[in-house]
Amino acid sequence: MTQSLTIRRPDDWHLHLRDGAMLRAVLPETARHFARAIIMPNLVPPVVTSADAAAYRDRIMDAMPEGADFTPLMTLYLTEDTDPDDLAAAHDSGLITSVKLYPAGATTNSASGVKDFDKVRPVLERMAEIGCPLCVHGEVTDREIDIFDREAVFIDRVLDPIRRTTPGLRVIMEHITTRNGADYVASAPEDLGATITVQHLMFDRNDMLVGGMRPHYYCLPILKRREHREALLAAATSGDPRYFLGTDSAPHPTHAKEAECCAAGCFTAPIALSCLAHVFEEAGALDKLEGFASLHGPAFYGLPVNDDTITLSKGDALEIPKTLPAGDHTVTVFDPGLPLNWRVA
Ligand code: DOR
Ligand code: ZN
C-alpha cells in the first residue's frame, strides 16, 4: 500500500485570493503548497486593465509570507470595453497569463461581465493571434434555464460558437461540473482544456442538500448529480493532459456563507492536496495525481513544470482548523466530513 508519494510541486490553475485582510489570511494557505496559481480577477471593482493587474500583483506580493516561493499568474477580467492593445501589451510583457470571461451575472462579482458575446469578438480574435488563453466561466445566466443545466446549455449556445468563430483561441473551461463538460473537452482538439475542483471530484448535490443544506458546499457552478461527479473523476484520473487542477478556492467571510442568501464559493486551499490524494487513492489512481496537479496545467499553458517536488504522506487524520481569522471576520475552511490521512510533508 502506498504510504508516501513524491510529485513535482503542483500549481493551482484557478484561485481566488481576494484583497486586503482576506488576501493576507488566505495567501499563505496556497503559497505553502503550490508554486503558482492563476489569480481570478473578480474583485470589486474587477481587474480590467493592465494597470489594475499590476497594482493587484503588487498587493499580492506585499501580502506574501516571509520565505514563500509562490508566483501569482495574473489575469484580466474581460468586459465589453476591454482594450485589445492594453490586453496585448499586458500579455507580451508577461504581466498577465490569461483573460477571464464571466457571463454577466453568472457568479460572485460578475456584474461587469459580458452580456453580448459579439461585442468581445475583436478582443478574442486578438487573443487568438497573440496566443493569450481564455479562461471561461461556462454557465448561461438566462432565468429560464435551470441552474443544474446552465453549463450544458452554455457549451451549445455560447462556447461552441465562440470556438468555431475564433480559430486558434486556446480556451480553458474553468471548473467543469458535468459529464457534458468533460465530454466536450474530450471531443475537442488540443486547444481546449478544463480545470476541475476538488469539491466537484468528491461530492455531488446530495452531499450539499440531503439532511439539511450545507452552505459551505455551495459554489458555482453548483454541485451536480452523482453521475456527473463520476464523469469528472474519470476525466481527472484518465491521464488525459487536457484536464488539470484548478481548486477554485473561493473564500468568503463565514457570516456571508452562513446567511439567508449564502455566497457561492468553497474555501478549499488549506486541504486541497489532502483531498485530492484521498480521492485519487480511492479511485486507485494515485499514479495519475502528479499529471493532474503538476504536469498537465503547465503543458497546456506552455509553461515549464516546477523544478522542486512535494511529498505527500499517509498517517493519522489531519487536524483541520474550522476557521481562520481574516481581519474582523473569520473564513471557514471547507470540511469534507471524512478523515483526511494524506498530508504534505
Ligand atoms: O463559487 C464560486 N465562487 N464560483 C465562482 O465562479 C466565483 C467564486 C467567488 O468568487 O466567490
Ligand atoms: Zn472561480
CSV table of C-alpha atoms and ligand atoms in Angstrom, one decimal:
chain,number,residue,atom,x,y,z
A,1,MET,CA,0.0,0.0,0.0
A,2,THR,CA,1.4,3.4,-0.9
A,3,GLN,CA,2.2,5.5,2.2
A,4,SER,CA,4.1,8.2,0.6
A,5,LEU,CA,4.2,9.9,-2.8
A,6,THR,CA,6.6,12.5,-4.2
A,7,ILE,CA,5.5,14.6,-7.1
A,8,ARG,CA,6.6,17.7,-8.8
A,9,ARG,CA,5.3,20.7,-7.0
A,10,PRO,CA,1.8,21.4,-8.1
A,11,ASP,CA,0.1,24.6,-9.3
A,12,ASP,CA,-3.4,25.8,-8.9
A,13,TRP,CA,-4.9,26.9,-12.3
A,14,HIS,CA,-7.9,28.7,-10.8
A,15,LEU,CA,-7.8,30.6,-7.5
A,16,HIS,CA,-9.5,33.5,-5.7
A,17,LEU,CA,-7.2,35.4,-3.4
A,18,ARG,CA,-9.4,38.5,-2.8
A,19,ASP,CA,-7.8,41.6,-1.4
A,20,GLY,CA,-6.9,43.3,1.9
A,21,ALA,CA,-7.4,41.3,5.1
A,22,MET,CA,-8.8,38.3,3.3
A,23,LEU,CA,-5.8,38.2,0.9
A,24,ARG,CA,-3.5,38.2,3.9
A,25,ALA,CA,-5.5,35.4,5.6
A,26,VAL,CA,-5.7,33.0,2.6
A,27,LEU,CA,-2.5,33.6,0.6
A,28,PRO,CA,-0.2,31.6,3.0
A,29,GLU,CA,-2.6,28.6,2.6
A,30,THR,CA,-1.9,28.4,-1.1
A,31,ALA,CA,1.7,29.6,-1.1
A,32,ARG,CA,2.6,26.8,1.4
A,33,HIS,CA,1.9,24.0,-1.2
A,34,PHE,CA,1.5,25.5,-4.6
A,35,ALA,CA,4.2,27.1,-6.8
A,36,ARG,CA,2.0,29.2,-9.0
A,37,ALA,CA,-1.7,30.0,-9.3
A,38,ILE,CA,-3.9,31.6,-11.9
A,39,ILE,CA,-5.4,34.5,-9.9
A,40,MET,CA,-9.0,35.3,-10.6
A,41,PRO,CA,-9.8,39.0,-11.3
A,42,ASN,CA,-13.3,39.2,-9.9
A,43,LEU,CA,-12.5,41.8,-7.2
A,44,VAL,CA,-14.8,44.7,-6.5
A,45,PRO,CA,-14.1,46.6,-8.8
A,46,PRO,CA,-12.7,44.0,-11.1
A,47,VAL,CA,-9.2,43.8,-12.5
A,48,VAL,CA,-9.9,45.0,-16.0
A,49,THR,CA,-6.8,46.9,-17.2
A,50,SER,CA,-3.1,46.2,-17.2
A,51,ALA,CA,-2.7,48.9,-14.6
A,52,ASP,CA,-5.3,47.1,-12.4
A,53,ALA,CA,-3.4,43.8,-12.8
A,54,ALA,CA,0.0,45.4,-12.0
A,55,ALA,CA,-1.4,47.0,-8.9
A,56,TYR,CA,-3.1,43.8,-7.7
A,57,ARG,CA,0.0,41.8,-8.3
A,58,ASP,CA,1.9,44.3,-6.1
A,59,ARG,CA,-0.7,43.9,-3.3
A,60,ILE,CA,-0.3,40.1,-3.5
A,61,MET,CA,3.5,40.4,-3.4
A,62,ASP,CA,3.2,42.7,-0.4
A,63,ALA,CA,1.0,40.1,1.4
A,64,MET,CA,3.4,37.2,0.7
A,65,PRO,CA,4.6,35.4,3.8
A,66,GLU,CA,8.3,35.5,4.6
A,67,GLY,CA,10.3,33.0,2.6
A,68,ALA,CA,7.3,31.9,0.4
A,69,ASP,CA,8.2,30.7,-3.1
A,70,PHE,CA,5.0,31.4,-5.0
A,71,THR,CA,4.2,33.2,-8.2
A,72,PRO,CA,0.8,34.7,-8.9
A,73,LEU,CA,-0.2,34.4,-12.5
A,74,MET,CA,-2.4,37.4,-13.2
A,75,THR,CA,-5.5,37.6,-15.3
A,76,LEU,CA,-7.7,40.4,-16.8
A,77,TYR,CA,-11.5,40.4,-16.4
A,78,LEU,CA,-13.0,40.6,-19.9
A,79,THR,CA,-15.6,43.3,-20.3
A,80,GLU,CA,-17.3,44.6,-23.4
A,81,ASP,CA,-15.0,47.6,-23.2
A,82,THR,CA,-11.7,45.7,-22.9
A,83,ASP,CA,-9.0,47.4,-25.0
A,84,PRO,CA,-7.2,44.8,-27.2
A,85,ASP,CA,-4.0,46.9,-27.2
A,86,ASP,CA,-3.8,47.1,-23.5
A,87,LEU,CA,-4.5,43.4,-23.2
A,88,ALA,CA,-1.9,42.5,-25.8
A,89,ALA,CA,0.7,44.7,-24.1
A,90,ALA,CA,0.0,43.1,-20.7
A,91,HIS,CA,0.3,39.6,-22.2
A,92,ASP,CA,3.5,40.4,-24.2
A,93,SER,CA,5.2,41.8,-21.1
A,94,GLY,CA,4.3,38.7,-19.1
A,95,LEU,CA,2.2,40.7,-16.7
A,96,ILE,CA,-0.9,38.5,-17.4
A,97,THR,CA,-1.1,34.8,-18.3
A,98,SER,CA,-4.7,34.7,-19.4
A,99,VAL,CA,-8.0,36.5,-19.6
A,100,LYS,CA,-11.2,35.6,-17.8
A,101,LEU,CA,-14.7,35.6,-19.3
A,102,TYR,CA,-17.6,35.8,-16.9
A,103,PRO,CA,-21.0,35.9,-18.5
A,104,ALA,CA,-22.7,38.9,-16.7
A,105,GLY,CA,-24.5,37.8,-13.6
A,106,ALA,CA,-23.2,34.2,-13.6
A,107,THR,CA,-21.5,34.3,-10.2
A,108,THR,CA,-19.8,36.3,-7.5
A,109,ASN,CA,-18.8,39.8,-8.7
A,110,SER,CA,-19.7,39.1,-12.3
A,111,ALA,CA,-21.9,42.2,-12.9
A,112,SER,CA,-19.3,43.7,-15.3
A,113,GLY,CA,-19.0,40.6,-17.3
A,114,VAL,CA,-20.1,40.0,-20.9
A,115,LYS,CA,-23.7,40.3,-22.0
A,116,ASP,CA,-23.3,40.4,-25.7
A,117,PHE,CA,-20.6,38.0,-26.9
A,118,ASP,CA,-20.4,39.6,-30.3
A,119,LYS,CA,-19.0,42.7,-28.6
A,120,VAL,CA,-15.9,40.9,-27.4
A,121,ARG,CA,-15.2,39.1,-30.7
A,122,PRO,CA,-12.4,41.5,-31.8
A,123,VAL,CA,-10.7,41.0,-28.4
A,124,LEU,CA,-11.0,37.2,-28.7
A,125,GLU,CA,-9.5,37.4,-32.2
A,126,ARG,CA,-6.6,39.4,-31.0
A,127,MET,CA,-6.1,36.9,-28.2
A,128,ALA,CA,-6.0,34.0,-30.7
A,129,GLU,CA,-3.4,36.0,-32.7
A,130,ILE,CA,-1.1,36.6,-29.8
A,131,GLY,CA,-1.6,33.2,-28.1
A,132,CYS,CA,-3.3,34.6,-24.9
A,133,PRO,CA,-5.6,31.9,-23.5
A,134,LEU,CA,-9.2,32.5,-22.4
A,135,CYS,CA,-10.5,31.1,-19.1
A,136,VAL,CA,-14.2,30.7,-19.2
A,137,HIS,CA,-16.9,30.6,-16.5
A,138,GLY,CA,-19.2,28.3,-18.5
A,139,GLU,CA,-22.8,29.0,-17.4
A,140,VAL,CA,-25.6,30.7,-19.1
A,141,THR,CA,-27.5,33.2,-16.9
A,142,ASP,CA,-30.9,33.0,-18.6
A,143,ARG,CA,-33.5,32.8,-15.8
A,144,GLU,CA,-35.4,30.2,-18.0
A,145,ILE,CA,-32.5,27.8,-17.7
A,146,ASP,CA,-32.4,25.6,-14.6
A,147,ILE,CA,-29.3,26.1,-12.6
A,148,PHE,CA,-28.3,22.4,-13.0
A,149,ASP,CA,-28.4,22.8,-16.8
A,150,ARG,CA,-26.6,26.0,-17.2
A,151,GLU,CA,-23.2,24.5,-18.0
A,152,ALA,CA,-24.5,22.2,-20.7
A,153,VAL,CA,-26.6,24.9,-22.3
A,154,PHE,CA,-23.6,27.3,-22.2
A,155,ILE,CA,-21.5,24.8,-24.2
A,156,ASP,CA,-24.1,24.6,-27.0
A,157,ARG,CA,-25.2,28.3,-27.1
A,158,VAL,CA,-22.0,30.2,-26.3
A,159,LEU,CA,-18.8,28.2,-26.1
A,160,ASP,CA,-19.0,26.1,-29.2
A,161,PRO,CA,-20.0,29.2,-31.4
A,162,ILE,CA,-17.1,31.2,-29.9
A,163,ARG,CA,-14.6,28.4,-30.6
A,164,ARG,CA,-15.9,28.0,-34.2
A,165,THR,CA,-15.7,31.7,-35.0
A,166,THR,CA,-12.3,32.2,-33.3
A,167,PRO,CA,-10.0,29.5,-34.6
A,168,GLY,CA,-6.7,29.3,-32.8
A,169,LEU,CA,-8.1,30.6,-29.5
A,170,ARG,CA,-6.9,28.5,-26.6
A,171,VAL,CA,-9.7,28.0,-24.1
A,172,ILE,CA,-9.8,26.7,-20.6
A,173,MET,CA,-13.3,25.6,-19.4
A,174,GLU,CA,-13.0,26.5,-15.8
A,175,HIS,CA,-14.3,24.2,-13.1
A,176,ILE,CA,-16.2,21.8,-15.3
A,177,THR,CA,-19.0,20.2,-13.3
A,178,THR,CA,-20.8,17.9,-15.7
A,179,ARG,CA,-20.3,14.9,-18.0
A,180,ASN,CA,-21.3,17.3,-20.8
A,181,GLY,CA,-18.3,19.5,-20.0
A,182,ALA,CA,-15.9,16.5,-19.7
A,183,ASP,CA,-17.2,15.0,-23.0
A,184,TYR,CA,-17.0,18.3,-24.8
A,185,VAL,CA,-13.3,18.6,-23.9
A,186,ALA,CA,-12.6,15.0,-24.9
A,187,SER,CA,-14.2,15.6,-28.3
A,188,ALA,CA,-12.3,18.8,-29.0
A,189,PRO,CA,-8.8,19.3,-30.4
A,190,GLU,CA,-5.9,20.1,-28.0
A,191,ASP,CA,-6.7,23.8,-27.9
A,192,LEU,CA,-9.4,23.2,-25.3
A,193,GLY,CA,-8.6,22.3,-21.7
A,194,ALA,CA,-10.5,22.2,-18.5
A,195,THR,CA,-9.9,22.7,-14.8
A,196,ILE,CA,-11.7,20.6,-12.2
A,197,THR,CA,-12.1,21.5,-8.5
A,198,VAL,CA,-11.6,19.2,-5.5
A,199,GLN,CA,-15.2,19.5,-4.3
A,200,HIS,CA,-16.6,18.5,-7.7
A,201,LEU,CA,-14.4,15.4,-7.6
A,202,MET,CA,-15.5,14.4,-4.1
A,203,PHE,CA,-19.2,15.4,-3.8
A,204,ASP,CA,-22.5,15.6,-5.5
A,205,ARG,CA,-25.6,17.6,-4.9
A,206,ASN,CA,-26.9,15.1,-2.3
A,207,ASP,CA,-23.9,15.9,-0.1
A,208,MET,CA,-25.0,19.5,-0.2
A,209,LEU,CA,-28.7,19.1,0.2
A,210,VAL,CA,-29.8,15.9,1.8
A,211,GLY,CA,-30.5,16.1,5.6
A,212,GLY,CA,-30.0,19.8,5.6
A,213,MET,CA,-28.5,22.5,3.4
A,214,ARG,CA,-24.7,22.9,3.8
A,215,PRO,CA,-23.7,26.4,2.8
A,216,HIS,CA,-20.0,25.7,2.7
A,217,TYR,CA,-20.7,23.2,-0.1
A,218,TYR,CA,-22.4,25.8,-2.2
A,219,CYS,CA,-20.4,27.1,-5.1
A,220,LEU,CA,-20.9,28.0,-8.7
A,221,PRO,CA,-21.2,26.0,-10.9
A,222,ILE,CA,-23.3,24.2,-8.4
A,223,LEU,CA,-22.6,20.5,-7.4
A,224,LYS,CA,-24.4,18.2,-9.8
A,225,ARG,CA,-25.8,14.6,-9.7
A,226,ARG,CA,-23.5,11.7,-8.9
A,227,GLU,CA,-23.2,10.6,-12.5
A,228,HIS,CA,-21.5,13.9,-13.3
A,229,ARG,CA,-19.1,13.6,-10.4
A,230,GLU,CA,-18.2,10.1,-11.7
A,231,ALA,CA,-17.5,11.5,-15.1
A,232,LEU,CA,-15.3,14.2,-13.7
A,233,LEU,CA,-13.4,11.7,-11.6
A,234,ALA,CA,-12.9,9.5,-14.6
A,235,ALA,CA,-11.6,12.5,-16.6
A,236,ALA,CA,-9.2,13.7,-13.8
A,237,THR,CA,-7.8,10.2,-13.3
A,238,SER,CA,-7.6,9.3,-17.0
A,239,GLY,CA,-4.2,10.8,-17.5
A,240,ASP,CA,-5.6,12.9,-20.4
A,241,PRO,CA,-3.4,16.1,-20.3
A,242,ARG,CA,-6.4,18.4,-21.1
A,243,TYR,CA,-7.8,18.0,-17.5
A,244,PHE,CA,-5.9,19.7,-14.7
A,245,LEU,CA,-6.4,21.0,-11.2
A,246,GLY,CA,-8.0,24.4,-10.5
A,247,THR,CA,-9.2,24.4,-7.0
A,248,ASP,CA,-11.5,27.5,-7.4
A,249,SER,CA,-10.7,28.0,-3.7
A,250,ALA,CA,-13.1,31.0,-3.1
A,251,PRO,CA,-13.0,32.4,0.4
A,252,HIS,CA,-15.9,34.4,1.8
A,253,PRO,CA,-16.3,35.6,5.4
A,254,THR,CA,-18.1,33.0,7.5
A,255,HIS,CA,-21.1,35.3,8.0
A,256,ALA,CA,-21.6,35.6,4.3
A,257,LYS,CA,-21.7,31.8,3.9
A,258,GLU,CA,-23.9,31.1,6.8
A,259,ALA,CA,-26.5,33.6,5.8
A,260,GLU,CA,-30.0,33.9,4.5
A,261,CYS,CA,-28.6,34.2,1.0
A,262,CYS,CA,-25.3,32.2,1.0
A,263,ALA,CA,-22.4,33.5,-1.1
A,264,ALA,CA,-21.1,31.0,-3.6
A,265,GLY,CA,-17.6,29.5,-3.1
A,266,CYS,CA,-15.8,26.9,-1.1
A,267,PHE,CA,-12.5,27.7,0.7
A,268,THR,CA,-10.6,24.6,0.0
A,269,ALA,CA,-7.0,25.9,-0.3
A,270,PRO,CA,-5.7,24.5,3.1
A,271,ILE,CA,-6.9,20.9,2.4
A,272,ALA,CA,-6.9,20.8,-1.4
A,273,LEU,CA,-4.0,18.4,-1.8
A,274,SER,CA,-5.0,16.2,1.0
A,275,CYS,CA,-8.5,15.9,-0.5
A,276,LEU,CA,-7.0,15.2,-3.9
A,277,ALA,CA,-4.7,12.4,-2.7
A,278,HIS,CA,-7.7,10.9,-0.8
A,279,VAL,CA,-9.9,10.9,-3.9
A,280,PHE,CA,-7.2,9.7,-6.3
A,281,GLU,CA,-6.3,6.9,-3.9
A,282,GLU,CA,-10.0,5.8,-3.6
A,283,ALA,CA,-10.1,5.7,-7.4
A,284,GLY,CA,-7.0,3.6,-7.5
A,285,ALA,CA,-5.3,6.3,-9.4
A,286,LEU,CA,-2.5,7.8,-7.2
A,287,ASP,CA,-0.2,7.3,-10.1
A,288,LYS,CA,-2.2,9.9,-12.1
A,289,LEU,CA,-2.2,12.6,-9.4
A,290,GLU,CA,1.1,14.2,-10.5
A,291,GLY,CA,-0.1,14.6,-14.0
A,292,PHE,CA,-3.4,16.2,-12.9
A,293,ALA,CA,-1.9,18.5,-10.2
A,294,SER,CA,1.6,19.3,-11.5
A,295,LEU,CA,2.2,18.5,-15.2
A,296,HIS,CA,-0.9,19.0,-17.4
A,297,GLY,CA,-1.5,22.6,-16.4
A,298,PRO,CA,1.9,23.9,-17.3
A,299,ALA,CA,1.8,21.9,-20.6
A,300,PHE,CA,-1.5,23.5,-21.6
A,301,TYR,CA,-0.3,27.0,-20.7
A,302,GLY,CA,3.1,26.4,-22.4
A,303,LEU,CA,5.0,27.0,-19.1
A,304,PRO,CA,7.8,24.9,-17.6
A,305,VAL,CA,6.9,22.4,-14.9
A,306,ASN,CA,8.2,23.2,-11.4
A,307,ASP,CA,11.7,22.0,-10.6
A,308,ASP,CA,11.0,21.2,-7.0
A,309,THR,CA,8.9,18.4,-5.5
A,310,ILE,CA,6.5,17.9,-2.6
A,311,THR,CA,6.0,14.6,-0.7
A,312,LEU,CA,2.5,13.5,0.4
A,313,SER,CA,2.5,11.0,3.2
A,314,LYS,CA,-0.3,9.0,4.8
A,315,GLY,CA,-0.8,8.8,8.5
A,316,ASP,CA,-3.1,9.9,11.3
A,317,ALA,CA,-6.0,12.0,10.3
A,318,LEU,CA,-5.2,15.7,9.7
A,319,GLU,CA,-6.4,18.2,12.2
A,320,ILE,CA,-8.0,20.9,10.3
A,321,PRO,CA,-8.9,24.3,11.9
A,322,LYS,CA,-12.6,25.0,11.5
A,323,THR,CA,-11.9,28.7,10.7
A,324,LEU,CA,-9.0,31.1,10.1
A,325,PRO,CA,-9.0,34.7,11.2
A,326,ALA,CA,-9.5,37.2,8.4
A,327,GLY,CA,-9.3,40.8,9.7
A,328,ASP,CA,-12.5,41.4,11.7
A,329,HIS,CA,-14.1,38.2,10.4
A,330,THR,CA,-13.3,34.5,10.0
A,331,VAL,CA,-13.2,32.3,7.0
A,332,THR,CA,-14.5,28.8,7.3
A,333,VAL,CA,-12.3,26.0,5.9
A,334,PHE,CA,-14.1,23.5,3.7
A,335,ASP,CA,-14.8,20.4,5.7
A,336,PRO,CA,-15.1,17.3,3.6
A,337,GLY,CA,-16.7,15.4,6.5
A,338,LEU,CA,-14.3,12.5,6.4
A,339,PRO,CA,-10.9,11.8,7.8
A,340,LEU,CA,-8.1,13.1,5.6
A,341,ASN,CA,-5.0,10.9,6.1
A,342,TRP,CA,-2.8,12.4,3.4
A,343,ARG,CA,-0.7,15.5,4.3
A,344,VAL,CA,2.0,17.4,2.6
A,345,ALA,CA,5.1,16.5,4.5
B,1,DOR,O1,-18.5,29.5,-6.3
B,1,DOR,C1,-17.9,30.4,-6.9
B,1,DOR,N1,-17.3,31.4,-6.2
B,1,DOR,N2,-17.9,30.4,-8.2
B,1,DOR,C2,-17.3,31.4,-8.9
B,1,DOR,O2,-17.4,31.4,-10.1
B,1,DOR,C3,-16.8,32.6,-8.2
B,1,DOR,C4,-16.4,32.3,-6.9
B,1,DOR,C5,-16.2,33.5,-6.0
B,1,DOR,O3,-15.6,34.5,-6.5
B,1,DOR,O4,-16.6,33.5,-4.8
B,2,ZN,ZN,-13.7,30.8,-9.5
